[in-house]
Each structure stands twice: as structure tokens, then as C-alpha cells.
Coordinates of C-alpha atoms in Angstrom, one line a residue:
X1 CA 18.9 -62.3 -43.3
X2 CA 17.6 -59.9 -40.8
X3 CA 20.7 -58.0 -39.7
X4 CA 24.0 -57.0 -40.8
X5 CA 26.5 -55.5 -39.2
X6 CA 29.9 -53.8 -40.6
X7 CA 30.6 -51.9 -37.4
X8 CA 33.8 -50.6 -36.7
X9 CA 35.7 -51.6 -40.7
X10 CA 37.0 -48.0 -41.8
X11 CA 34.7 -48.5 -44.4
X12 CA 34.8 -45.8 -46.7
X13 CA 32.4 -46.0 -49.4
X14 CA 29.8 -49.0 -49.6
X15 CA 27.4 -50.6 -52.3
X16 CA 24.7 -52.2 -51.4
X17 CA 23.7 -54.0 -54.5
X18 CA 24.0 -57.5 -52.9
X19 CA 22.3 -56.9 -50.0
X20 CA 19.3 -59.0 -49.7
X21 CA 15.9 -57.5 -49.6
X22 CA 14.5 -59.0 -46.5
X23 CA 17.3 -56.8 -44.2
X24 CA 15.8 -55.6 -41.4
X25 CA 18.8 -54.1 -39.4
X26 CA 21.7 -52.2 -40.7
X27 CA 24.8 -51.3 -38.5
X28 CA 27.5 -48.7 -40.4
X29 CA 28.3 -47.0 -37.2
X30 CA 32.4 -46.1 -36.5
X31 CA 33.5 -45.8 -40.2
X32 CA 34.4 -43.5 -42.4
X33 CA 31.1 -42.7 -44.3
X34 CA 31.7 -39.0 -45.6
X35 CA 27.9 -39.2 -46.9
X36 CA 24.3 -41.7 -46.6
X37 CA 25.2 -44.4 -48.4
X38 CA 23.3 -44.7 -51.8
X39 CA 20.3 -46.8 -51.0
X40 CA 17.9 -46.5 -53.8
X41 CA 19.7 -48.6 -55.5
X42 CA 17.5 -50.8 -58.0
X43 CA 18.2 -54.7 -57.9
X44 CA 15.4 -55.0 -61.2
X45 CA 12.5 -52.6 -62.0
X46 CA 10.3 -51.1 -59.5
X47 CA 12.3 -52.6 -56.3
X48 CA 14.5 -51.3 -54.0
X49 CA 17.1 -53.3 -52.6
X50 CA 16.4 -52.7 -48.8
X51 CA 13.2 -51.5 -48.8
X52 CA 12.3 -53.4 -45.8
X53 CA 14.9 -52.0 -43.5
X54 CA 13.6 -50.9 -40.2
X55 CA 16.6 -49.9 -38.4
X56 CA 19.9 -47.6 -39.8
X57 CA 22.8 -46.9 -37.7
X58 CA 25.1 -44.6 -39.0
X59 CA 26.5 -42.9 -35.8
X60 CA 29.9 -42.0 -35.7
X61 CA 31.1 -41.8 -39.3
X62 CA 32.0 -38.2 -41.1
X63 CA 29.1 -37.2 -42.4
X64 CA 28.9 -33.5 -42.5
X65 CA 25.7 -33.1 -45.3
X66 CA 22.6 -35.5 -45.5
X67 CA 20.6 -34.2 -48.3
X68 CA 16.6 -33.9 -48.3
X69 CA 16.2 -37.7 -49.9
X70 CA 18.8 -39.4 -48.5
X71 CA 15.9 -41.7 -47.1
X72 CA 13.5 -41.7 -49.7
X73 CA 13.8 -45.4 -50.4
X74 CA 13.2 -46.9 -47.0
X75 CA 9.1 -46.4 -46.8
X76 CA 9.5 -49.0 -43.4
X77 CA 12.7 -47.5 -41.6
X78 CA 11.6 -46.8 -38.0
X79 CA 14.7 -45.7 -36.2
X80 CA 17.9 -43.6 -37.5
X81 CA 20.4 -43.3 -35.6
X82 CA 23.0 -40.8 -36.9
X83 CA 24.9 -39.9 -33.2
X84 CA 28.6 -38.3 -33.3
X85 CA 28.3 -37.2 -37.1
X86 CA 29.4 -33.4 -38.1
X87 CA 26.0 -32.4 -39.5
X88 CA 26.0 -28.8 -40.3
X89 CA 22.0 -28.7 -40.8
X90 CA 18.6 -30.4 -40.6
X91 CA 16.5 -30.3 -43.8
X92 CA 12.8 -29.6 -44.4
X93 CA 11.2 -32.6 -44.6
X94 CA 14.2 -35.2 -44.1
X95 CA 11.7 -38.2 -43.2
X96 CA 8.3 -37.4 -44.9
X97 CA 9.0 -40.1 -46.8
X98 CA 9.3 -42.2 -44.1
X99 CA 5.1 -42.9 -42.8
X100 CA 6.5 -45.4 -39.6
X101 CA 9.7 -44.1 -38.4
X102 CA 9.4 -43.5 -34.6
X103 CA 13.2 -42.7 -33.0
X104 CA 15.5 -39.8 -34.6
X105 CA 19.1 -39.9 -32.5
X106 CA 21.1 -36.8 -33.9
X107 CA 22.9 -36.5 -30.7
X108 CA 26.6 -35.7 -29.9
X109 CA 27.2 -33.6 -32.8
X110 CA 29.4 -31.2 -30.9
X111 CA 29.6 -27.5 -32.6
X112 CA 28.8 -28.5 -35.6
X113 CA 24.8 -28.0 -36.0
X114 CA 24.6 -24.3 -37.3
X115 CA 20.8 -24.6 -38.8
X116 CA 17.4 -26.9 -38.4
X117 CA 14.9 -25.5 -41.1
X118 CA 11.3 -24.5 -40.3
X119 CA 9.9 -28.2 -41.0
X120 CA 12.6 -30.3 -40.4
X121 CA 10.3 -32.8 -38.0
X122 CA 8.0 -32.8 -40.7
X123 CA 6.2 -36.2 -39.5
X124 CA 3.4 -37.8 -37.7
X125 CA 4.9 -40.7 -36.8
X126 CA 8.0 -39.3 -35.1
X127 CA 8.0 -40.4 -31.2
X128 CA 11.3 -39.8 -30.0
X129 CA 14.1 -37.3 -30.4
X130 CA 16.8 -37.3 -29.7
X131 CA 19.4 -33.9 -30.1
X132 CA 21.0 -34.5 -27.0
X133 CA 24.9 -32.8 -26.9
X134 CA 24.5 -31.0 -29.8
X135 CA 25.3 -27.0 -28.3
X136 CA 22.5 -26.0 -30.8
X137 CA 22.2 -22.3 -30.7
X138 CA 18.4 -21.9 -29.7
X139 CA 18.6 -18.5 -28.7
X140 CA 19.5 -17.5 -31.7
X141 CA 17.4 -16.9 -34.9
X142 CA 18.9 -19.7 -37.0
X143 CA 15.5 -21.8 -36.5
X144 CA 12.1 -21.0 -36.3
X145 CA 10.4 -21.8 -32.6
X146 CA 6.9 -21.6 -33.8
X147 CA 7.3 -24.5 -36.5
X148 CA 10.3 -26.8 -35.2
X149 CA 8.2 -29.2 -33.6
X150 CA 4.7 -28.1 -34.9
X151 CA 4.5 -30.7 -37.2
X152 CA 5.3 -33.7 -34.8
X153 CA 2.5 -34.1 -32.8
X154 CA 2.7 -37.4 -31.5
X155 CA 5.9 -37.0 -29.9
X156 CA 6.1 -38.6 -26.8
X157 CA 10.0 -37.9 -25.8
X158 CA 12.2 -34.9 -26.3
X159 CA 16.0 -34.7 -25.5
X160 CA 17.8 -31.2 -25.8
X161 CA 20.4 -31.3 -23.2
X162 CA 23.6 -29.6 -23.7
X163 CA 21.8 -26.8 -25.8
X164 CA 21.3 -23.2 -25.6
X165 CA 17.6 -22.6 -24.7
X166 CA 15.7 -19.1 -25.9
X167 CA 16.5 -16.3 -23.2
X168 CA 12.8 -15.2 -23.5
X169 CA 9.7 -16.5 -22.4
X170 CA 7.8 -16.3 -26.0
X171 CA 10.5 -18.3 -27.7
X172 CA 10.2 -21.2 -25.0
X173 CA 6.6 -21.1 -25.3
X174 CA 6.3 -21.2 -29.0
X175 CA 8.7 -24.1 -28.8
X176 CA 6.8 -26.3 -26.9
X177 CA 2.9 -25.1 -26.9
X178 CA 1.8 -28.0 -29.6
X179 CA 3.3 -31.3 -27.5
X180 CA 0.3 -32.4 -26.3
X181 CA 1.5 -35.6 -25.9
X182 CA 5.2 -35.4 -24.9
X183 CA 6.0 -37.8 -22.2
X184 CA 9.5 -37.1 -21.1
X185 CA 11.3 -34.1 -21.5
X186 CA 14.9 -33.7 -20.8
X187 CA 16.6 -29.8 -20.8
X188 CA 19.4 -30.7 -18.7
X189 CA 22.7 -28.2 -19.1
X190 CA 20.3 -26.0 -21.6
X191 CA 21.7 -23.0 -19.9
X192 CA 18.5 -22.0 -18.3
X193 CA 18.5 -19.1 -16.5
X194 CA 14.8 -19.1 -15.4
X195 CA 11.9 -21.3 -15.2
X196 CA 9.6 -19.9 -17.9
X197 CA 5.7 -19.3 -16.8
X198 CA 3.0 -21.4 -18.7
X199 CA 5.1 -23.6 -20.4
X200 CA 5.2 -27.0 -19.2
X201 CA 1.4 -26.2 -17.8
X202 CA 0.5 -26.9 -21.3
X203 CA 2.4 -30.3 -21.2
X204 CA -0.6 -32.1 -19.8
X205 CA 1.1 -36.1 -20.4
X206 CA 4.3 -34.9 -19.6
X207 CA 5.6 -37.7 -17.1
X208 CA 9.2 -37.2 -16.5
X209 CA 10.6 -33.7 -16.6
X210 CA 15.0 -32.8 -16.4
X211 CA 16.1 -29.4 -15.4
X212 CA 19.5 -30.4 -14.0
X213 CA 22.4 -28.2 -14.3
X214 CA 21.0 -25.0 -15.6
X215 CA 21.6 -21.8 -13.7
X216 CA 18.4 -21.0 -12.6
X217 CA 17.3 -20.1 -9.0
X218 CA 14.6 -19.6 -7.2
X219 CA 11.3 -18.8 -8.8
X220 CA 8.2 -16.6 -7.6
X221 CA 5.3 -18.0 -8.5
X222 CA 5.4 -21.7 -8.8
X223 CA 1.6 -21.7 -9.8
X224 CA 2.5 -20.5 -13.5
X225 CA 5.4 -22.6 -13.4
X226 CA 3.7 -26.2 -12.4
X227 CA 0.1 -25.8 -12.4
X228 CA -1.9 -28.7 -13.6
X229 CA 1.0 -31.1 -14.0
X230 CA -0.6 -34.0 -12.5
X231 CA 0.6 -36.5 -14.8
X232 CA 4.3 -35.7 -13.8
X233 CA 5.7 -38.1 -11.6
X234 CA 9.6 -37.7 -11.9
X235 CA 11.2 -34.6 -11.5
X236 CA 14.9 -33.8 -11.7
X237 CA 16.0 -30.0 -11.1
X238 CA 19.7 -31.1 -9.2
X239 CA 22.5 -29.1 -9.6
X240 CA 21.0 -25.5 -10.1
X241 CA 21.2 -22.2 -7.7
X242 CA 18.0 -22.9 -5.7
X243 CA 18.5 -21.0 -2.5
X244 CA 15.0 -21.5 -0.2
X245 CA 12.3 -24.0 -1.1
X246 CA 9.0 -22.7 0.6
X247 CA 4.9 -23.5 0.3
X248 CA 4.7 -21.7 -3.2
X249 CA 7.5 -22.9 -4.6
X250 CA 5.1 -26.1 -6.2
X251 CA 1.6 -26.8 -6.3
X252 CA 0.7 -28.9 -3.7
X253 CA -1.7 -31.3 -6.3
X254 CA 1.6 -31.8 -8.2
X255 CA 3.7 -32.5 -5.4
X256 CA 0.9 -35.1 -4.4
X257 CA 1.5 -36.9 -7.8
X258 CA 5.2 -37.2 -7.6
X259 CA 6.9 -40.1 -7.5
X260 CA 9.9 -39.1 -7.4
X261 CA 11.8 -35.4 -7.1
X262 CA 15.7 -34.4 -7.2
X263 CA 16.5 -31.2 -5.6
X264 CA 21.0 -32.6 -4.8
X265 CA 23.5 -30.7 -5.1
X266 CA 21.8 -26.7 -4.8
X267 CA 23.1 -24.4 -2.4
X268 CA 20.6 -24.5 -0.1
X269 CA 20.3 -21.2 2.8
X270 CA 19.0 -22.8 6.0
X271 CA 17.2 -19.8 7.2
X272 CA 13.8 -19.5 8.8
X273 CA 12.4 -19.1 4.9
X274 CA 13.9 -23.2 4.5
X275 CA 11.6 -24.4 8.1
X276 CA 8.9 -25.4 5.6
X277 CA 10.7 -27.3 3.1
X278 CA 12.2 -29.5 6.0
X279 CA 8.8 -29.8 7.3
X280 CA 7.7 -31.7 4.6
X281 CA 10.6 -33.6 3.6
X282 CA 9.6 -35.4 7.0
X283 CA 6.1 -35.7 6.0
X284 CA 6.0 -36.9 2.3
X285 CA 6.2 -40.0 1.0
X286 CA 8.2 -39.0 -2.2
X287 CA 11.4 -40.6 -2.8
X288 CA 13.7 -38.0 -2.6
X289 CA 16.5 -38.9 -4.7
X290 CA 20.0 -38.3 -3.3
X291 CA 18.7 -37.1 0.1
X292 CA 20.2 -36.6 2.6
X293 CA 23.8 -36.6 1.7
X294 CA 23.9 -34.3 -1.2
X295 CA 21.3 -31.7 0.1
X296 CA 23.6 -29.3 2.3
X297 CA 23.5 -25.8 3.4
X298 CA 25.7 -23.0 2.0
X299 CA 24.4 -20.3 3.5
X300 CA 24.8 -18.7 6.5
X301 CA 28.6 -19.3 6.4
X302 CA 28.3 -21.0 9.8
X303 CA 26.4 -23.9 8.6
X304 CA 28.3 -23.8 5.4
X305 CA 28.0 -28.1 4.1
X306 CA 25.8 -28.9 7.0
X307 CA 23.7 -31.6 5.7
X308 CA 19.9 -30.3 5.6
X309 CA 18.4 -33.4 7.3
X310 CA 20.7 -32.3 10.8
X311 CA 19.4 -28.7 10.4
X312 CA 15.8 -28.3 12.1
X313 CA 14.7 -25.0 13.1
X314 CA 13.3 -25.1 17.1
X315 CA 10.7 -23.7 17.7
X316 CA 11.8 -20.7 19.8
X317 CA 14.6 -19.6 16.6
X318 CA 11.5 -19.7 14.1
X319 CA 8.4 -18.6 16.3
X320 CA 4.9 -18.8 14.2
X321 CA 3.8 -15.6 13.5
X322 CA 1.7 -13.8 15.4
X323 CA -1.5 -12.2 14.4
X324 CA -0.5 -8.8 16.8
X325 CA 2.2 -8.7 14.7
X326 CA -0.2 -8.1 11.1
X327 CA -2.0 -5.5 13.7
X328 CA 1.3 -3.5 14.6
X329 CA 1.8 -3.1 11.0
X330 CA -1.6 -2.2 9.8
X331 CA -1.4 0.1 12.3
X332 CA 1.9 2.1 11.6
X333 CA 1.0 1.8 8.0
X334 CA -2.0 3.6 8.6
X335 CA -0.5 6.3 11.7
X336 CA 2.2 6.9 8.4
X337 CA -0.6 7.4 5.6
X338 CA -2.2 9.8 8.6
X339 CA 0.7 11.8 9.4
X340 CA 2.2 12.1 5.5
X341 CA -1.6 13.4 4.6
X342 CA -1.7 15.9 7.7
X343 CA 2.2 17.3 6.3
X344 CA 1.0 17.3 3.0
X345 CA -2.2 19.5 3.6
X346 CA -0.2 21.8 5.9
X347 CA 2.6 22.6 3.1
X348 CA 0.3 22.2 0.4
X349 CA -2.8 23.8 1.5
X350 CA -2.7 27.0 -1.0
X351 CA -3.0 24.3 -3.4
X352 CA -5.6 22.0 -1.7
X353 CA -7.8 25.8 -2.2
X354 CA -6.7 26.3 -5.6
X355 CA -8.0 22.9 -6.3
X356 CA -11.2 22.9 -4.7
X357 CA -11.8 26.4 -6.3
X358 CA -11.0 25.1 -9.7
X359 CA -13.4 22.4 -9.1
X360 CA -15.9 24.7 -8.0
X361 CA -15.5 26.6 -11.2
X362 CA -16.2 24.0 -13.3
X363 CA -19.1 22.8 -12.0
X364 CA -20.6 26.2 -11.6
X365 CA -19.6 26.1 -15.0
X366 CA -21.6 23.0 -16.2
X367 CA -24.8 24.7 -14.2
X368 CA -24.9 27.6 -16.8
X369 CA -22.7 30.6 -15.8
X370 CA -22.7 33.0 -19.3
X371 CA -21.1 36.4 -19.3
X372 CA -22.8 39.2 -18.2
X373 CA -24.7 41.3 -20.9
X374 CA -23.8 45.0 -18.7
X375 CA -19.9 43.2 -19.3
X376 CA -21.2 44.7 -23.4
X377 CA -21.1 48.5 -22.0
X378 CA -17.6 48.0 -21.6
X379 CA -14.4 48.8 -23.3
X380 CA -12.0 45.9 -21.0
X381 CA -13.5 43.5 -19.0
X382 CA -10.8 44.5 -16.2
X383 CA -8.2 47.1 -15.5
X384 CA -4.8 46.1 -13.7
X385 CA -3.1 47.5 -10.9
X386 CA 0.2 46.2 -10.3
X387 CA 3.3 48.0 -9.3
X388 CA 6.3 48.0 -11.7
X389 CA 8.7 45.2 -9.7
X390 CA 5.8 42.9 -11.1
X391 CA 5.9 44.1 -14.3
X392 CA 7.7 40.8 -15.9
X393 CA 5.5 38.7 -14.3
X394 CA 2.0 40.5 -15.6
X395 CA 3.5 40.6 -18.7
X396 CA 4.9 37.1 -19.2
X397 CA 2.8 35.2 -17.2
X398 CA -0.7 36.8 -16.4
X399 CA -1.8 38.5 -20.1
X400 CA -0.7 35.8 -21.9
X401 CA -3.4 33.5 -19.9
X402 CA -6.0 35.9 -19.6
X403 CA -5.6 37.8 -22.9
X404 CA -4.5 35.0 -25.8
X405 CA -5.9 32.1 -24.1
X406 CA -9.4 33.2 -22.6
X407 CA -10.1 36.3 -25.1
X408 CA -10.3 38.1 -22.2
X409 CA -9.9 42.4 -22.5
X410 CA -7.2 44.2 -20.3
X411 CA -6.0 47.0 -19.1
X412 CA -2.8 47.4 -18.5
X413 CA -1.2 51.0 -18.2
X414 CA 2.0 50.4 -19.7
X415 CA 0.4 49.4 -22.6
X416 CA -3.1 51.2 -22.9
X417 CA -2.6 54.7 -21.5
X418 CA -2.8 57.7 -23.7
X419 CA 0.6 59.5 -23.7
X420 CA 0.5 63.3 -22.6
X421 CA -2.4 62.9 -20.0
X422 CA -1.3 62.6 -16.3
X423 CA -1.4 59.5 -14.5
X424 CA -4.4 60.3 -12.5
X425 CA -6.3 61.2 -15.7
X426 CA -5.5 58.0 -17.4
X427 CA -6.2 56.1 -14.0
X428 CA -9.8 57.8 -13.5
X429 CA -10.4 57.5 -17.3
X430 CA -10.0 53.7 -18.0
X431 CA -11.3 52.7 -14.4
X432 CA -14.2 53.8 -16.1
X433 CA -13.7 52.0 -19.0
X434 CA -13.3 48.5 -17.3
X435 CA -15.7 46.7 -15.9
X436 CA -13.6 45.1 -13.4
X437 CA -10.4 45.7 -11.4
X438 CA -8.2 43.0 -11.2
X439 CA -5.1 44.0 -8.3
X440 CA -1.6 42.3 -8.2
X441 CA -0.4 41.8 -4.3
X442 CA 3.1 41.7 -3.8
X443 CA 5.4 43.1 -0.9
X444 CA 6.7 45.5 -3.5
X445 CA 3.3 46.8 -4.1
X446 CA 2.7 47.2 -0.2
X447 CA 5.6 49.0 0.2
X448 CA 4.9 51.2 -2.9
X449 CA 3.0 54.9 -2.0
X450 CA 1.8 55.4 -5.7
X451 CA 0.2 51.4 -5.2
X452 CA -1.4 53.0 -1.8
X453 CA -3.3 55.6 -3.7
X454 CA -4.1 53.3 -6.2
X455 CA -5.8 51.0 -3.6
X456 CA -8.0 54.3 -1.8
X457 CA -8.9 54.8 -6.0
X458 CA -10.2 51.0 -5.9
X459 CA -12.0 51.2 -2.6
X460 CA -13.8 54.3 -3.8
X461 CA -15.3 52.1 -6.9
X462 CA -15.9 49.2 -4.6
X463 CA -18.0 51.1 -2.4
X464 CA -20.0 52.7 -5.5
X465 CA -20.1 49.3 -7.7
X466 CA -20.1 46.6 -4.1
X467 CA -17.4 44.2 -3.2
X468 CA -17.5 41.9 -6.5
X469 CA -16.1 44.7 -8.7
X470 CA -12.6 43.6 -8.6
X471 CA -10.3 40.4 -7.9
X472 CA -7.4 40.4 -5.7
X473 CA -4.2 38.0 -6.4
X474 CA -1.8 37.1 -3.7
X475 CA 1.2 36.8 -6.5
X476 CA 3.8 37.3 -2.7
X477 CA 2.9 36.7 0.3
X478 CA 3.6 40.2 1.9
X479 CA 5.4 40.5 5.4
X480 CA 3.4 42.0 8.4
X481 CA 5.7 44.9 9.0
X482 CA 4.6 46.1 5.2
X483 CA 1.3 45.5 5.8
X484 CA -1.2 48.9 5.5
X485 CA -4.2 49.9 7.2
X486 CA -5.6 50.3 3.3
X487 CA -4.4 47.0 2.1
X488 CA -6.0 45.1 5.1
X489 CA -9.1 46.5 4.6
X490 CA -8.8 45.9 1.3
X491 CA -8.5 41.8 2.0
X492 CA -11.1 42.1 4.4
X493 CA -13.1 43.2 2.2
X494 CA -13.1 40.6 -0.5
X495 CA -11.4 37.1 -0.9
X496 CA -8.3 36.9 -2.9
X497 CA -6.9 34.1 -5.0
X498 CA -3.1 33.3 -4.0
X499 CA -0.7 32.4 -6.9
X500 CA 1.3 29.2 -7.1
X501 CA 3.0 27.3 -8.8
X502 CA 1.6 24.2 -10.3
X503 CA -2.4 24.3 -9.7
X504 CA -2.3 27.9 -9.0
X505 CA -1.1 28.2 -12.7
X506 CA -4.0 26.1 -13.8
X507 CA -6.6 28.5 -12.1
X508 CA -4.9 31.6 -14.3
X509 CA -6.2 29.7 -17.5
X510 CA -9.8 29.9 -16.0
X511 CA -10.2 34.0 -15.7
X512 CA -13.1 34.9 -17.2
X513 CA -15.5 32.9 -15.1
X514 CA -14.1 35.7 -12.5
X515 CA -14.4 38.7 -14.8
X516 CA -17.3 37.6 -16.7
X517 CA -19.3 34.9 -14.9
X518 CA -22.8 35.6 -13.0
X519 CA -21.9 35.7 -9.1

């Protein structure tokens, strides 16, 4: 006997002692099986009693467990078919014992498939499976992506529609990177919400590829989605959110191999951006399946349901473009760049000097400047002049830079001045004592008399020591109408260094090439 079948008997429990040994085909399908029937059962030593059994049906029973040898003893099965079953998991290893089984059909299992260990498709020989209507949970982590079907290499058809595909790229990839060989894959209603990059790229024999009913729409780059799928020649992506289908949507080698190509039943927008698509659909000699009656426009709300083949763009509504047009635009792009650089060095241009000046600093810097050895004779490098409505700022900001940061010496009479000597003492004394005058510009020192006589005291050492004895800073701009006779000839006479915030604060952490560089 080659095949029994006990289809559709309520059967409940089964022994298969009596079953001859030359079965080939078994059909328990639509009983009551709560488990795999026993079928190691030994008829006399060292035999099994349907060791020759190719084929097991056992779809649409009750079985909710099949443990890890519930095959063991069938070393020639080659398909098992366990369709519409409650399995709650997929073992390690279920069919290592079995070296020629080729077709796996777990499909149809409802909710019911919480877990698939790590090397559940443990076998070479496996060709086909199906795990079709199963709402497996692949974006979660109750199965590993990198080892699922890493161990079935000769696979040549994969079924997983009506599953929950990863949500990232990586998962998807580590899913399918080792099917070399896969033929036909099928990911319909796998709640796709993209099309991942450099996936199926890597499916060099895949023939037949399904994408219907996933939520994906259009995608950027169909390069790193389609490249080097030359072997494909059916592909099915009906039913998703694809809006415009343009020249870089698919490679134009793969769309050369096609045979065959189902874009129904997406909502298409028959725009300008759609011209090429109905271009080609004239041109190619790819059956378009379902065309033209279920290809229809949704958007603009005008030509909501037209039917694409009675929408053609003239000529006159979709002009080519024109190269003057490329031209216009390089041309404001560039009058823009122009104009935003001219307003930018007009508000900025304190900042453009400070930055310039900074660089000029530091490559002075790199040619050798080393402090002065007459800066040795003495006892600050520089003595301050500032009027007191600057105090917080010389204080907070300036001594802190020059002083902690740069080691540099000075002289500040709030601080340094003996107490009992009058002003002008102290003044003439620790000019004398600096080697430098450093002097704080501000409106409040123009408009200050005591500043005034402090700038005649700093002219009188410039013109005994020459014009690089001291270094004017610009902390305010000051107005014209407080502007002096002394204090313009004092800019005239030397450059000054305008503070400001951002670079300008840089250029305060650089003094002593100022007070103790060689000019």
C-alpha cells in the first residue's frame, strides 16, 4: 500500500502498529489529533513501522505542542504539512533528522505562534516554506533574525504573508542576507511600511517577488532597492500607497527582465511627476497585470477614479524643461550667496578684522616672536587706564584673560596703588614701572576729565618711548559729539583693537604677543 487516508474521521488518538511498512502517503488532516501521533513505533527489532513515509498531513487537527522528535523515525519524509494547527512554537532542530524533506507548510496558525527558536530550519535539504497566515510577531525579539534561516541554504521558496515584518532595516537584512538561492518570495500583508535598501539586491535567483498589501509608498532610491535583480521576472507590489512612479523608481536592467509587474489598486496622483510612468507603460512590452482598469488616479480630487490609461499629459500642461531654466537658478543661487556674503561682511566686519588679526598673530607666532628681554627691567608688562563705569568689565573680563590665563603682569590702580600717595604720584610712579600702557575706550571714558588727563600723561610717554608703547581697546564705540581733540589724536596715532563679542573675545586670550612680542 502506498497511501492511506483517514481524512476528516474525528479521530482522536491513533496507533499505527498495523500499518504496513511500504506507506508512502499519510493523510490525518481534519481530526482531532491533540499531538503527532506516536510513530516510532517498533513492529520487531531495529524497524520502524513507516519508515518509508514520504508525505504527512496533519493540517487541521489540535495540535498545540510538537516536541523536538516528533519526526525522528521518518529518515525519508519529504513534505509535512501541519496547516491550521495551534502551534505555540517551532523547536531547534525539528527536522534534522529528517536528510530529504523538501516542503514545511505551518501555515494558517492564526495567533497562536508566540516563539521559533534560533535553529528551528535547521536543514539542508529544506526547499519550501511555508508560514503563510500565521501573524508571527517578527518585529519583536521572540526569534533571532540572524540564525532563523541561516541554516537553510538551499531554500528556493519563502512564504510569510500575513506577518509582522521587523520595523528596521538591520532586522530585515539579517533575515534574508544567506538565501542565495531563494526563488520566490512572498511578504504580502507583512505590514511593511517601507521598502528596505540592500535587501533583496542580495537575492541574486530570486524570480518571483510579492509585496501586495503592505503600507508602503513611494521610495527614493530605487537603486538600493532593486539593483541587480535581473533574474526577477514577476513582480507583485498591488494594493499599497504608491503615489508617483518616475525614472528612479526601478532600475531600468530590472525592468528590462520583467515579465510580468502588478502595480492595481494604488492611489495613483496624475501629476506632471506621473508623465513618465505613462510614457512607458505605452512603450514596454511587460504584461502589466490588471491594467488598465484597476490603475486609477486619486489625486488631484478632479481626476479622483480616472483610469490612468485616459490620463495623458499634452505636451503644453507638462513642457520639457528648459535648460534657461537650470541658468535662472544658478544664477539667483549665486546673486543670493553674493548679496548674504556682502550683508554679512558689512554687519560682521569688526569680526572679519579680529579674525584676520588673530590669524596674523599666530603665524607671526610660528615665525619666532619671543618676549622682549628690556620687557625683564620691568615690574608689569602694562599699566591700565580705564575709567571707573568700566570697572566690572576690566575686572571680570579683561584680567582674568590677561592675568590667569597668559601670565601676563598688570597694573591696575584699584588694585596696585600705594594708599596715602596722591593720584598723580601713583600714576607717574607705576607708568614708570610698566612697560606698556594698555587704554580702555568707552564713551564714559571720553566723557570723563580725570580720563582726559590721563590720555595727555599717555601721549607724553608715547612721544618719549614711540607709538608701540601702548595698546588701545575700543570696549564702546564712542559717539562723535564725545569725541576730544586728545582722544583723536590719540587713535590717529596708533591702531586700536575693537572688543566684541565672539571672536573679539578670542583675541583677549592672545595678549601677550601685544605686550610682549617683537614688533
Amino acid at each position: 500500500m502506498l497511501k492511506l487516508s483517514l481524512s476528516n474521521n474525528l479521530i482522536e488518538n491513533i496507533n499505527i502498529t498495523g500499518i504496513p511498512s511500504n506507506l508512502k502517503r499519510l493523510h490525518l488532516d481534519s481530526n482531532l489529533l491533540l499531538t503527532v501521533p506516536e510513530l516510532c513505533v517498533h513492529r520487531q527489532r531495529d524497524t520502524v513501522a513507516v519508515e518509508n513515509l514520504a508525505y504527512l498531513d496533519l493540517s487541521y487537527n489540535s495540535i498545540s505542542l510538537v516536541h523536538d522528535n516528533a519526526f525522528l523515525c521518518l529518515p525519508k519524509l519529504k513534505i509535512l504539512i501541519l496547516n491550521g494547527n495551534p502551534i505555540s512554537e517551532i523547536h531547534n532542530n525539528m527536522f534534522l533528522h529528517n536528510p530529504l524533506i523538501f516542503s514545511v507548510q505551518l501555515s494558517n496558525l492564526g495567533y497562536f505562534l508566540k516563539k521559533i527558536d534560533d535553529f528551528a530550519f535547521n536543514s539542508s535539504s529544506l526547499s519550501r516554506i511555508n508560514l503563510q497566515l500565521t501573524n508571527f510577531h517578527f518585529d519583536q525579539e521572540i526569534f533571532n533574525p540572524k540564525t532563523i534561516f541561516s541554516l537553510s541554504p538551499n531554500l528556493t521558496f519563502l512564504n510569510l504573508d500575513q506577518s509582522y515584518l521587523p520595523r528596521t532595516e538591520i532586522w530585515i537584512q539579517q533575515m534574508f542576507s544567506s538565501l542565495i538561492k531563494l526563488k520566490v518570495l512572498s511578504l504580502c500583508n507583512a505590514k511593511l511600511q517601507f521598502l528596505p535598501k540592500n535587501v533583496f539586491p542580495y537575492l541574486k535567483s530570486l524570480e518571483v517577488l510579492w509585496l501586495d498589501a503592505n503600507k508602503f509608498s513611494n521610495w527614493n532610491d530605487g537603486n538600493a532597492v532593486f539593483r541587480n535583480m535581473t533574474s526577477l521576472r514577476k513582480l507583485h507590489m498591488a494594493n499599497n500607497f504608491i503615489r508617483i512612479i518616475n525614472e528612479t523608481s526601478f532600475p531600468l536592467e530590472v525592468l528590462n527582465s520583467l515579465e510580468e509587474l502588478d502595480l492595481s489598486r494604488n492611489p495613483y496622483a496624475c501629476t506632471c511627476d506621473q508623465l513618465w510612468f505613462t510614457e512607458w507603460i505605452k512603450a514596454t512590452k511587460v504584461r502589466m497585470f490588471k491594467y488598465p482598469l484597476f490603475y486609477r488616479c486619486r489625486q488631484p480630487i478632479q481626476l479622483d477614479n480616472v483610469v490612468l490609461q485616459n490620463y495623458i499629459e499634452s505636451k503644453m500642461q507638462c513642457p520639457p524643461w528648459n535648460p534657461l531654466y537650470s541658468m535662472a537658478i544658478v544664477l539667483s543661487c549665486s546673486g543670493f550667496f553674493l548679496a548674504t556674503l556682502i550683508i554679512l561682511g558689512l554687519k560682521c566686519q569688526t569680526n572679519i578684522k579680529n579674525y584676520i588679526y588673530l590669524w596674523r598673530v599666530k603665524y607671526n607666532r610660528k615665525k619666532g616672536y619671543f618676549p622682549l628681554t628690556n620687557a625683564d627691567d620691568f615690574e608689569y608688562h602694562a599699566f591700565v587706564v580705564y575709567c571707573d563705569a568700566d570697572r566690572n568689565w576690566v575686572h571680570r573680563t579683561f584680567l582674568p584673560k590677561i592675568e590667569q590665563d597668559e601670565g601676563t603682569k598688570l597694573c591696575i590702580h584699584h588694585r596696585d596703588f600705594e594708599v596715602g600717595e596722591s593720584i598723580t604720584a601713583n600714576i607717574n610712579k607705576y607708568l614708570e614701572k610698566s612697560w606698556k600702557v594698555v587704554v580702555i575706550l568707552s564713551n564714559e571714558f571720553a566723557k570723563s576729565e580725570w580720563c582726559q588727563w590721563e590720555v595727555d600723561v599717555v601721549q607724553e610717554r608715547r612721544r618719549r618711548y614711540g607709538r608701540d608703547v601702548f595698546l588701545l581697546i575700543m570696549l564702546k564705540t564712542i559717539d562723535s559729539k564725545h569725541m576730544t581733540n586728545q582722544l583723536r589724536a590719540l587713535l590717529d596715532s596708533a591702531s586700536s583693537l575693537r572688543y566684541q563679542t565672539g571672536v573679539g573675545e578670542d583675541l583677549f586670550g592672545q595678549p601677550r604677543l601685544r605686550l610682549c612680542g617683537n614688533h
